[in-house]
XYZ file of C-alpha atoms in Angstrom:
691
model
C 74.143 21.594 58.713
C 72.957 18.137 59.701
C 70.267 16.206 57.911
C 68.889 13.595 60.240
C 66.076 11.123 59.814
C 65.007 8.259 57.590
C 64.670 8.257 53.825
C 61.706 6.001 53.103
C 61.707 4.889 49.495
C 59.899 1.588 49.898
C 56.640 1.541 48.008
C 57.573 4.662 46.060
C 57.437 6.990 49.077
C 58.934 10.444 48.792
C 59.931 12.214 51.991
C 60.329 15.957 52.359
C 62.596 17.187 55.157
C 62.675 20.784 56.376
C 66.044 21.981 57.664
C 66.782 25.412 59.133
C 70.267 26.931 59.065
C 71.268 29.012 62.072
C 73.962 30.870 60.124
C 71.803 31.931 57.158
C 68.305 31.881 58.605
C 67.271 30.002 55.477
C 64.790 27.184 55.575
C 65.612 24.458 53.089
C 63.139 21.823 52.024
C 64.710 18.681 50.643
C 62.562 16.376 48.527
C 63.926 12.867 48.818
C 63.237 11.076 45.518
C 63.393 7.297 45.671
C 65.522 5.338 43.253
C 62.947 2.572 42.813
C 60.350 0.945 45.048
C 62.746 -1.923 45.601
C 64.813 0.213 47.991
C 64.700 -0.521 51.661
C 64.232 1.979 54.482
C 67.706 3.100 55.436
C 68.844 5.594 58.082
C 70.451 8.726 56.686
C 73.058 10.886 58.360
C 74.741 13.184 55.835
C 77.061 15.903 57.023
C 78.191 18.955 55.105
C 80.645 21.661 56.008
C 78.080 23.716 57.975
C 76.696 22.193 61.170
C 73.867 23.563 63.246
C 72.777 22.457 66.694
C 70.593 19.380 66.631
C 67.771 21.349 68.230
C 67.599 23.399 65.004
C 66.577 20.314 63.049
C 62.888 19.588 63.352
C 62.196 15.976 64.394
C 61.078 13.905 61.476
C 58.190 12.525 63.441
C 56.326 15.822 62.987
C 54.886 14.876 59.617
C 51.523 15.157 57.999
C 50.846 12.463 55.431
C 48.598 12.715 52.414
C 47.933 11.142 49.072
C 48.881 13.182 46.001
C 48.631 12.457 42.296
C 51.630 13.604 40.285
C 51.285 14.389 36.585
C 52.966 16.603 34.046
C 52.981 14.425 30.981
C 56.491 13.224 31.676
C 56.337 11.438 35.037
C 53.057 10.088 36.300
C 52.470 7.950 39.331
C 50.716 8.001 42.660
C 53.126 8.402 45.528
C 52.664 8.601 49.247
C 54.100 11.874 50.468
C 55.538 12.469 53.839
C 55.444 16.249 53.970
C 57.196 17.950 56.847
C 55.896 21.326 57.861
C 57.890 23.329 60.345
C 55.203 24.687 62.671
C 54.337 24.615 66.333
C 51.685 22.344 67.845
C 49.389 25.284 68.596
C 49.703 26.507 65.044
C 48.921 23.041 63.694
C 45.764 22.921 65.771
C 44.689 26.409 64.767
C 42.077 26.698 62.058
C 43.724 27.473 58.712
C 43.190 30.914 57.218
C 44.549 32.223 53.920
C 47.468 34.622 53.997
C 46.301 38.112 52.882
C 47.577 39.453 49.598
C 50.448 41.920 49.669
C 49.982 45.616 48.917
C 51.181 46.423 45.371
C 52.446 49.797 46.560
C 54.853 48.065 48.926
C 56.123 45.837 46.127
C 56.673 48.847 43.881
C 58.680 50.615 46.590
C 60.802 47.527 47.188
C 61.645 47.050 43.521
C 62.349 50.741 42.989
C 65.264 50.423 45.415
C 67.045 48.214 42.856
C 65.897 50.330 39.870
C 63.326 47.791 38.653
C 60.378 49.714 37.198
C 57.431 47.620 35.984
C 54.265 48.587 34.089
C 52.262 46.861 36.829
C 53.005 45.343 40.221
C 50.224 42.786 40.277
C 51.215 39.119 40.558
C 52.521 37.852 37.215
C 55.512 37.648 34.872
C 57.233 40.696 33.319
C 60.074 41.293 30.859
C 62.006 44.603 30.919
C 65.403 46.059 30.110
C 67.928 45.046 32.765
C 69.055 48.080 34.828
C 72.416 46.436 35.487
C 73.575 45.803 31.884
C 71.108 48.124 30.121
C 70.139 45.270 27.806
C 73.435 45.400 25.917
C 73.905 47.327 22.688
C 70.447 46.295 21.455
C 68.741 47.191 24.745
C 66.969 43.851 24.722
C 64.420 43.059 27.389
C 66.571 40.461 29.073
C 65.405 40.852 32.696
C 62.644 38.429 33.691
C 60.691 39.498 36.791
C 58.069 37.418 38.572
C 55.766 38.478 41.402
C 53.687 35.944 43.327
C 50.519 36.372 45.382
C 52.485 37.170 48.560
C 54.426 39.985 46.937
C 57.705 38.102 46.614
C 59.590 39.264 43.519
C 62.286 37.190 41.813
C 64.357 38.463 38.881
C 67.143 37.258 36.627
C 68.877 38.707 33.557
C 69.177 36.176 30.739
C 72.084 37.895 29.010
C 75.149 35.673 29.307
C 77.453 38.594 30.110
C 75.233 39.830 32.931
C 73.232 37.160 34.780
C 72.099 39.585 37.507
C 69.512 37.992 39.759
C 67.896 38.515 43.117
C 64.686 38.592 45.103
C 62.679 41.161 47.004
C 61.575 40.531 50.630
C 57.967 39.623 51.264
C 55.814 41.881 53.389
C 52.750 40.018 54.672
C 49.804 41.684 56.368
C 49.117 40.232 59.824
C 51.070 39.167 62.879
C 54.339 37.314 62.744
C 52.712 34.101 63.965
C 49.935 34.420 61.414
C 52.380 35.071 58.638
C 54.441 31.983 59.332
C 52.186 29.451 60.968
C 48.532 30.004 60.235
C 46.459 28.542 57.461
C 47.128 26.021 54.766
C 50.467 26.673 53.134
C 49.921 28.901 50.112
C 51.772 28.641 46.794
C 54.947 30.721 46.922
C 57.155 31.964 44.129
C 59.687 29.262 44.948
C 56.944 26.682 44.573
C 55.982 28.094 41.205
C 59.607 28.125 40.113
C 59.845 24.493 41.185
C 56.738 23.690 39.201
C 57.991 25.453 36.076
C 61.694 24.661 35.993
C 62.409 21.335 37.679
C 61.914 17.969 35.976
C 59.925 15.948 36.650
C 57.246 18.618 36.994
C 54.365 16.569 38.382
C 54.411 17.966 41.895
C 51.292 19.958 42.642
C 52.054 23.562 43.468
C 50.250 23.284 46.812
C 52.523 20.444 47.905
C 55.580 22.551 47.267
C 54.333 25.480 49.335
C 55.540 24.138 52.654
C 56.060 27.477 54.298
C 56.437 31.128 53.294
C 59.787 32.574 52.146
C 62.629 32.916 52.809
C 62.943 29.312 51.630
C 65.050 27.178 49.287
C 63.548 24.092 47.741
C 65.879 21.325 46.561
C 65.489 17.767 45.341
C 67.688 15.054 46.819
C 68.643 11.973 44.814
C 70.020 9.236 47.090
C 72.766 7.104 45.516
C 72.749 3.579 46.931
C 74.845 0.450 46.778
C 73.377 -2.788 48.141
C 70.615 -0.718 49.717
C 72.993 1.576 51.632
C 73.077 5.269 50.775
C 76.668 6.083 49.798
C 76.132 9.520 48.256
C 73.425 12.095 47.716
C 73.007 14.614 44.923
C 70.972 17.790 45.377
C 69.280 19.981 42.788
C 67.997 23.491 43.426
C 65.216 25.383 41.681
C 67.691 27.294 39.500
C 69.245 23.998 38.365
C 72.362 24.062 40.508
C 73.768 20.700 41.554
C 75.978 19.579 44.395
C 76.895 16.315 46.067
C 78.109 15.243 49.463
C 81.794 16.088 49.679
C 84.056 13.064 49.849
C 81.261 10.576 49.132
C 81.846 7.596 46.842
C 81.031 8.209 43.184
C 78.635 5.566 41.857
C 75.876 5.361 39.274
C 72.379 6.483 40.246
C 70.124 3.405 40.449
C 73.097 1.067 40.734
C 71.198 -1.698 42.546
C 68.727 -1.886 39.668
C 71.297 -3.272 37.215
C 72.770 -5.998 39.391
C 73.232 -9.169 37.304
C 71.569 -7.473 34.301
C 72.577 -8.538 30.805
C 71.092 -5.373 29.304
C 71.833 -1.998 30.857
C 70.614 1.464 29.880
C 72.790 4.462 30.776
C 71.325 7.983 30.754
C 72.740 11.412 31.477
C 70.610 12.528 34.427
C 68.539 11.276 37.317
C 65.293 12.582 35.818
C 65.962 10.573 32.657
C 66.482 7.511 34.838
C 63.060 8.049 36.406
C 61.634 8.647 32.937
C 62.875 5.247 31.749
C 61.306 3.698 34.847
C 58.023 5.354 33.925
C 58.343 3.780 30.457
C 58.799 0.346 32.002
C 62.590 -0.039 32.220
C 64.120 -0.762 35.622
C 67.555 -1.771 34.299
C 68.676 1.827 33.940
C 71.314 3.959 35.648
C 72.381 7.588 35.407
C 75.871 9.031 35.527
C 76.445 11.260 38.573
C 78.397 14.126 36.985
C 76.663 14.908 33.710
C 78.392 15.151 30.346
C 81.759 16.610 29.299
C 81.815 19.549 26.852
C 83.676 17.483 24.242
C 85.474 14.177 23.720
C 88.789 13.974 25.538
C 91.951 13.791 23.436
C 93.564 11.522 26.027
C 94.172 8.125 24.459
C 95.521 6.538 27.634
C 92.203 5.335 28.995
C 91.608 1.759 30.008
C 88.618 -0.447 29.608
C 86.486 -1.106 32.679
C 87.077 -4.667 33.851
C 85.341 -6.716 36.521
C 88.347 -8.496 38.036
C 88.498 -6.091 40.946
C 91.665 -4.326 39.800
C 92.261 -1.172 37.832
C 93.906 -2.265 34.552
C 97.561 -1.568 33.961
C 98.194 1.836 32.402
C 94.899 3.283 33.632
C 94.668 7.035 34.035
C 91.946 6.863 36.677
C 94.193 8.642 39.155
C 94.585 11.686 36.890
C 92.674 12.613 33.737
C 90.155 9.772 34.044
C 89.029 10.792 37.523
C 85.766 12.121 36.065
C 84.761 8.579 35.155
C 85.825 6.881 38.372
C 82.198 5.892 38.946
C 82.589 3.353 36.129
C 85.588 1.743 37.813
C 83.822 1.851 41.194
C 80.871 -0.013 39.679
C 82.782 -2.272 37.296
C 81.508 -5.527 38.792
C 77.950 -4.526 37.835
C 78.893 -4.718 34.138
C 80.251 -8.274 34.324
C 77.188 -9.942 32.770
C 76.229 -7.056 30.480
C 76.174 -7.972 26.786
C 74.094 -5.016 25.599
C 74.661 -1.508 26.949
C 72.321 1.144 25.540
C 73.784 4.665 25.708
C 70.745 6.964 25.940
C 72.619 10.215 26.495
C 71.368 13.620 25.358
C 71.326 14.536 21.680
C 73.466 17.681 22.112
C 77.231 17.810 21.665
C 78.093 17.091 25.333
C 75.683 14.142 25.302
C 77.361 12.681 22.225
C 80.766 13.239 23.851
C 79.588 11.371 26.963
C 78.408 8.439 24.833
C 81.822 8.258 23.178
C 83.649 8.374 26.527
C 81.430 5.623 27.958
C 81.864 3.451 24.857
C 85.645 3.826 25.032
C 85.656 2.455 28.565
C 82.857 -0.111 28.441
C 83.748 -1.528 25.016
C 82.180 -0.370 21.747
C 81.397 -3.945 20.697
C 78.706 -4.285 23.382
C 77.322 -0.744 23.153
C 74.253 0.540 21.331
C 73.187 4.165 20.894
C 69.719 5.688 20.665
C 68.389 7.977 17.982
C 66.034 10.517 19.522
C 62.935 11.282 17.421
C 61.658 14.673 16.361
C 58.904 16.406 18.269
C 55.547 15.955 16.636
C 55.007 18.660 14.025
C 58.444 20.189 14.643
C 61.871 19.983 13.067
C 63.674 19.932 16.432
C 64.906 16.606 17.779
C 64.028 15.691 21.358
C 66.967 16.370 23.642
C 66.576 13.408 25.985
C 64.263 10.670 27.245
C 62.253 13.087 29.353
C 61.389 15.263 26.339
C 60.327 12.177 24.384
C 58.016 11.239 27.241
C 56.611 14.761 27.462
C 55.955 15.254 23.745
C 55.393 11.723 22.426
C 54.520 9.512 25.407
C 55.934 6.336 27.026
C 55.414 4.176 23.937
C 57.788 6.447 22.007
C 60.405 6.045 24.753
C 60.125 2.269 24.502
C 60.433 2.421 20.722
C 63.628 4.506 20.993
C 65.229 1.946 23.302
C 64.132 -1.084 21.284
C 65.335 0.405 17.970
C 68.712 1.586 19.244
C 71.581 1.171 16.793
C 74.894 -0.601 17.174
C 77.529 1.811 18.377
C 79.879 2.463 15.448
C 83.292 0.833 15.520
C 85.861 2.462 13.290
C 86.396 0.262 10.246
C 83.519 -2.169 10.983
C 80.303 -1.747 8.998
C 77.088 -3.460 8.016
C 75.761 -3.458 4.462
C 72.681 -1.637 5.726
C 74.851 1.427 6.285
C 75.424 1.521 2.524
C 71.951 0.589 1.310
C 71.246 4.110 0.004
C 74.400 4.056 -2.085
C 73.609 0.529 -3.311
C 70.060 1.579 -4.210
C 71.371 4.550 -6.202
C 73.827 2.238 -7.948
C 71.086 -0.217 -8.924
C 68.661 2.465 -10.122
C 71.432 4.310 -12.043
C 70.769 7.536 -10.132
C 74.399 8.655 -9.965
C 74.889 8.806 -13.722
C 78.336 7.190 -13.735
C 77.578 3.717 -12.383
C 79.121 2.006 -15.406
C 81.670 4.729 -15.938
C 81.569 7.697 -18.297
C 82.424 7.667 -21.982
C 85.986 8.286 -23.091
C 84.698 10.199 -26.119
C 85.748 7.412 -28.497
C 83.055 4.876 -29.292
C 85.595 2.256 -30.322
C 87.203 2.380 -26.895
C 84.046 2.670 -24.757
C 83.169 -1.004 -25.231
C 86.343 -2.092 -23.429
C 87.248 0.873 -21.184
C 85.155 3.528 -19.482
C 86.230 5.998 -16.802
C 84.802 5.148 -13.366
C 85.194 7.688 -10.524
C 87.232 6.341 -7.630
C 89.385 3.946 -9.680
C 93.113 3.784 -10.467
C 94.302 3.390 -14.063
C 97.966 2.607 -14.703
C 99.154 3.658 -18.178
C 102.391 2.430 -19.708
C 104.124 2.271 -23.085
C 107.546 2.649 -24.607
C 108.966 6.185 -24.811
C 107.477 8.456 -27.490
C 104.413 6.261 -27.892
C 102.037 9.042 -26.894
C 101.018 8.095 -23.331
C 100.831 11.688 -22.083
C 99.297 12.953 -25.347
C 96.535 10.344 -25.153
C 95.755 11.149 -21.492
C 95.561 14.881 -22.338
C 93.115 14.113 -25.166
C 91.018 11.973 -22.795
C 90.877 14.800 -20.243
C 89.743 17.253 -22.925
C 86.917 14.880 -23.899
C 85.781 14.483 -20.268
C 85.905 18.238 -19.729
C 83.853 18.836 -22.874
C 81.237 16.110 -22.268
C 80.917 16.064 -18.447
C 82.488 19.328 -17.217
C 85.067 17.395 -15.224
C 88.007 19.282 -13.751
C 91.465 17.869 -13.121
C 94.629 18.160 -11.045
C 97.798 17.673 -13.119
C 101.108 16.548 -11.660
C 103.135 16.314 -14.849
C 106.817 16.600 -14.023
C 108.108 15.954 -17.576
C 106.203 18.895 -19.126
C 106.977 22.567 -18.850
C 103.829 24.511 -17.998
C 103.825 26.405 -21.300
C 104.338 23.211 -23.319
C 101.551 21.436 -21.469
C 99.249 24.431 -22.003
C 100.011 24.334 -25.767
C 99.094 20.654 -26.031
C 95.822 21.064 -24.161
C 94.808 24.191 -26.092
C 95.494 22.539 -29.449
C 93.248 19.610 -28.555
C 90.512 21.833 -27.164
C 90.458 24.433 -29.972
C 91.366 21.921 -32.748
C 93.945 24.352 -34.071
C 97.747 24.290 -33.979
C 99.408 26.662 -31.548
C 102.063 27.836 -34.016
C 102.508 28.273 -37.741
C 105.101 25.514 -37.805
C 105.923 22.558 -40.053
C 103.961 20.164 -37.806
C 100.801 22.245 -38.548
C 100.636 20.943 -42.132
C 99.531 24.369 -43.443
C 96.580 24.556 -41.001
C 96.180 28.123 -39.719
C 97.076 28.641 -36.083
C 94.504 29.614 -33.435
C 93.612 33.305 -33.504
C 93.969 35.656 -30.524
C 90.295 35.519 -29.603
C 90.293 31.708 -29.525
C 93.581 31.813 -27.633
C 92.085 34.038 -24.908
C 89.000 31.839 -24.631
C 91.258 28.813 -24.404
C 93.247 30.378 -21.544
C 90.012 30.918 -19.613
C 89.045 27.292 -20.228
C 92.451 26.109 -18.998
C 92.200 28.169 -15.845
C 88.731 26.874 -14.984
C 89.303 23.185 -15.659
C 92.916 22.328 -14.798
C 94.927 22.840 -11.615
C 98.674 22.280 -11.476
C 100.604 20.401 -8.790
C 104.241 21.399 -9.128
C 107.273 21.375 -6.867
C 108.820 24.863 -6.743
C 112.287 23.797 -5.561
C 114.944 21.367 -6.704
C 113.735 18.505 -4.528
C 111.686 15.698 -6.014
C 108.101 15.532 -4.748
C 106.935 12.453 -2.877
C 103.685 10.610 -3.512
C 102.315 11.737 -0.144
C 103.089 15.373 -1.015
C 101.229 15.007 -4.308
C 98.219 13.327 -2.663
C 97.985 16.040 0.002
C 97.782 18.744 -2.666
C 95.365 16.654 -4.710
C 93.121 16.400 -1.652
C 93.192 20.191 -1.355
C 92.252 20.446 -5.055
C 89.308 18.086 -4.522
C 88.016 20.047 -1.536
C 88.664 23.516 -2.967
C 87.971 23.043 -6.693
C 85.980 19.799 -6.868
C 88.381 18.053 -9.254
C 87.222 14.649 -10.547
C 90.528 13.386 -11.945
C 94.220 13.316 -10.980
C 97.139 12.657 -13.346
C 100.541 11.629 -11.954
C 103.013 11.552 -14.868
C 105.400 9.790 -14.569
C 106.226 7.506 -11.632
C 110.003 7.758 -12.030
C 109.962 11.556 -11.515
C 108.803 11.160 -7.905
C 110.974 10.836 -4.825
C 111.014 7.176 -3.797
C 113.238 7.150 -0.740
C 112.489 4.199 1.467
C 113.976 2.538 4.548
C 116.917 0.248 3.856
C 114.957 -2.657 5.290
C 112.115 -2.165 2.789
C 112.260 -3.691 -0.683
C 111.136 -1.832 -3.788
C 108.291 -4.292 -4.188
C 107.039 -3.545 -0.658
C 107.388 0.193 -1.245
C 105.452 0.142 -4.540
C 102.693 -1.938 -2.930
C 102.231 0.531 -0.063
C 102.473 3.553 -2.379
C 99.792 2.233 -4.756
C 97.569 1.376 -1.782
C 97.689 5.020 -0.660
C 96.892 6.213 -4.183
C 93.908 3.837 -4.406
C 92.569 4.932 -1.030
C 92.772 8.543 -2.144
C 90.823 7.736 -5.307
C 88.113 5.808 -3.445
C 87.756 8.254 -0.571
C 87.449 11.317 -2.822
C 85.581 9.621 -5.708
C 88.362 10.808 -8.007
C 89.796 8.840 -10.935
C 93.611 8.624 -10.929
C 95.770 8.057 -14.006
C 99.274 6.929 -13.052
C 101.866 6.876 -15.854
C 104.696 4.353 -15.376
C 107.468 3.655 -17.877
C 108.457 0.095 -18.729
C 111.890 -1.164 -17.835
C 114.522 -1.154 -20.535
C 113.755 -3.906 -23.013
C 116.867 -5.866 -23.929
C 115.779 -6.925 -27.390
C 112.942 -4.745 -28.652
C 111.518 -5.229 -32.142
C 108.731 -2.646 -32.001
C 106.091 -4.719 -30.226
C 103.921 -3.329 -27.427
C 105.197 -3.969 -23.874
C 103.113 -5.672 -21.212
C 102.083 -4.462 -17.776
C 104.581 -6.809 -16.162
C 107.315 -4.935 -18.025
C 106.746 -1.816 -15.887
C 109.878 -0.829 -14.047
C 109.773 -1.352 -10.302
C 107.327 -4.074 -9.423
C 104.608 -6.415 -10.586
C 102.332 -4.619 -8.106
C 101.579 -2.011 -10.783
C 99.363 -4.576 -12.461
C 98.322 -6.314 -9.248
C 97.092 -3.167 -7.484
C 95.520 -1.144 -10.287
C 91.853 -1.258 -11.309
C 92.668 -0.772 -14.980
C 95.901 -1.400 -16.881
C 96.411 0.247 -20.301
C 99.243 0.105 -22.806
C 99.508 2.933 -25.354
C 101.424 1.827 -28.477
C 102.165 3.784 -31.651
C 103.011 2.041 -34.898
C 106.527 2.821 -36.155
C 106.677 0.356 -39.045
C 105.167 1.591 -42.359
C 104.821 -2.033 -43.481
C 102.679 -2.812 -40.413
C 100.136 -0.065 -41.073
C 99.611 3.700 -41.055
C 102.065 5.611 -38.869
C 99.312 7.824 -37.435
C 97.478 4.938 -35.798
C 97.699 4.400 -32.040
C 96.654 1.248 -30.255
C 95.012 1.391 -26.821
C 95.546 -2.068 -25.329
C 93.349 -2.787 -22.302
C 95.240 -5.462 -20.382
C 93.361 -5.366 -17.082
C 89.837 -4.329 -16.011
C 88.749 -5.135 -12.482
C 85.183 -3.812 -12.886
C 83.478 -5.940 -15.529
C 80.541 -3.507 -15.631
C 82.895 -0.835 -17.008
C 84.990 -2.753 -19.536
C 86.899 -5.846 -20.565
C 90.260 -6.911 -21.899
C 90.683 -5.909 -25.529
C 92.173 -3.287 -27.814
C 91.021 -0.283 -29.805
C 92.694 1.708 -32.565
C 92.640 5.513 -32.751
C 94.011 7.902 -35.398
C 96.338 10.655 -34.139
C 96.322 14.108 -35.752
C 99.836 15.501 -35.319
C 98.805 19.068 -36.173
C 96.178 19.434 -33.441
C 97.060 16.549 -31.107
C 93.555 15.087 -31.418
C 92.644 11.405 -31.400
C 89.738 10.015 -33.421
C 88.081 6.640 -33.932
C 89.330 4.634 -36.888
C 86.284 4.003 -39.074
């Protein structure tokens, strides 16, 4: 078919062209919506695959002009309409008479042919079980049927697996000429569908009723560059879209953003007009809508304005969908603020991400659509905001748009809630939780998300002390833990934990000092406690586990069981293979960085046991953190550094006393450098404050 004539957009004029197709016998009305009043009058000659003789196209000079007021709460303006009615000169001169109403009996007979049985055949809307799909297993009333005043029936099944739709022919009382040419055009079903389903919905129903069915009403959105129409997008009543084949892909409203420093990008042409209604002319719409999800293709290039497609661009293949950005790249040269006002659904968010990837996240902002008044649902787009909340709400959304997030770059405002909770002590562990020993709490408290490195000479009780600490935290705060203890057999580790928890020795053995062992009932209760509070990370084969392997399982324990603490005991039982070009110091630094990130990300405290290197001349004194085998990074990277030291000299003091030497505390709100002394009970494995 050929569309011939002039699209007059100057002064906000909308032109409606009537085109008749010889092959289908279908009259199509095309509503030409202007981009903005700034557009000039430009000749239009768009060709599609079907061509009809020029005599079939009514001359555009046969127009009747009138003044209409458009309003639907979302788009409101007064536009001059140029409405084309396909009618003969004699018919135009004839006095208008209303078209008689159709006989309901005829409508019933017509619908019965397609098995549509209604309770009434008067004009109106009906909902029945679809005869094609039988309403599915639930026999839902999925078929919507509408009958207008002329007897035209339209129907569609709203079940996704069916979708049956159609229309019944109109039988009008009177002569053929009277049916198609006499009287003022009456509202047809197509007009009502246009009124109900197409945004903006300000067009009066009488204006849409250009002629009786069969008819198809579409809206045309002209895409211009420098005032010339380079493409045109059409929208039908049932929300089907198509564009001129082979036309250049550009942004809708492109001329409106020329030399603009601030640009607003929306998802559809109606949203573009909505922003104009709210007072923004520097707005464009993408031509092809939104993708279903964000592309996994990482080989996309940023849109530049130097006139060349950047090296490595995928515009010729996967990025073809966004070629309109590259075609319009010079229009973004001066832009320093690009507001992405895409829809709030998943495709809209995906479109915003794709646009930000190509335009540069550092100059992009994103909108946050408000909720409908009195409802929990968020407005889908700018047009819904205008409908439900008005133009002032649209302006507020644009003006309060947020910086588009850049991975790894934050503002403090994004953490204000967490900072407020920290200040008001709402989390309960802001200054750490008690160790269970009052003498130690003044210098060391357990803070979630921190790394504590524990060292000490062999047989000084490092692992025993950590087990006692875990039992205290489980008892006082219901914490649960993941244990990666390679030096302990499972049964031996279970014995140590049960003795501390039940305060009874596991066996009747010399170390019990005549204290009776735990009975069977306590033993069974203790097993249940073990199972609920401790989760084991163990390598089932002969290979040594790596730190990354341990952290992966610890992450699973956090997500599945909610563990609050992780013990890695000891460092030298892990696999520490590294590239030949990497020093041990570099390896330890990177390893401890990964452990710290795990602790911070999962709000989980990590205790890392590391043995000191072999002391050449040792006289029983406590080692320092710099004596740890491997690297000085153990003290440099950790949040807390502890040395556990047991007295072995009877002349220096009781042999059951254990010193906890705090040699490093990064968080001054949770502790300080100092030392505390605890008494160790060999029979039960408990530690107690020295009074």
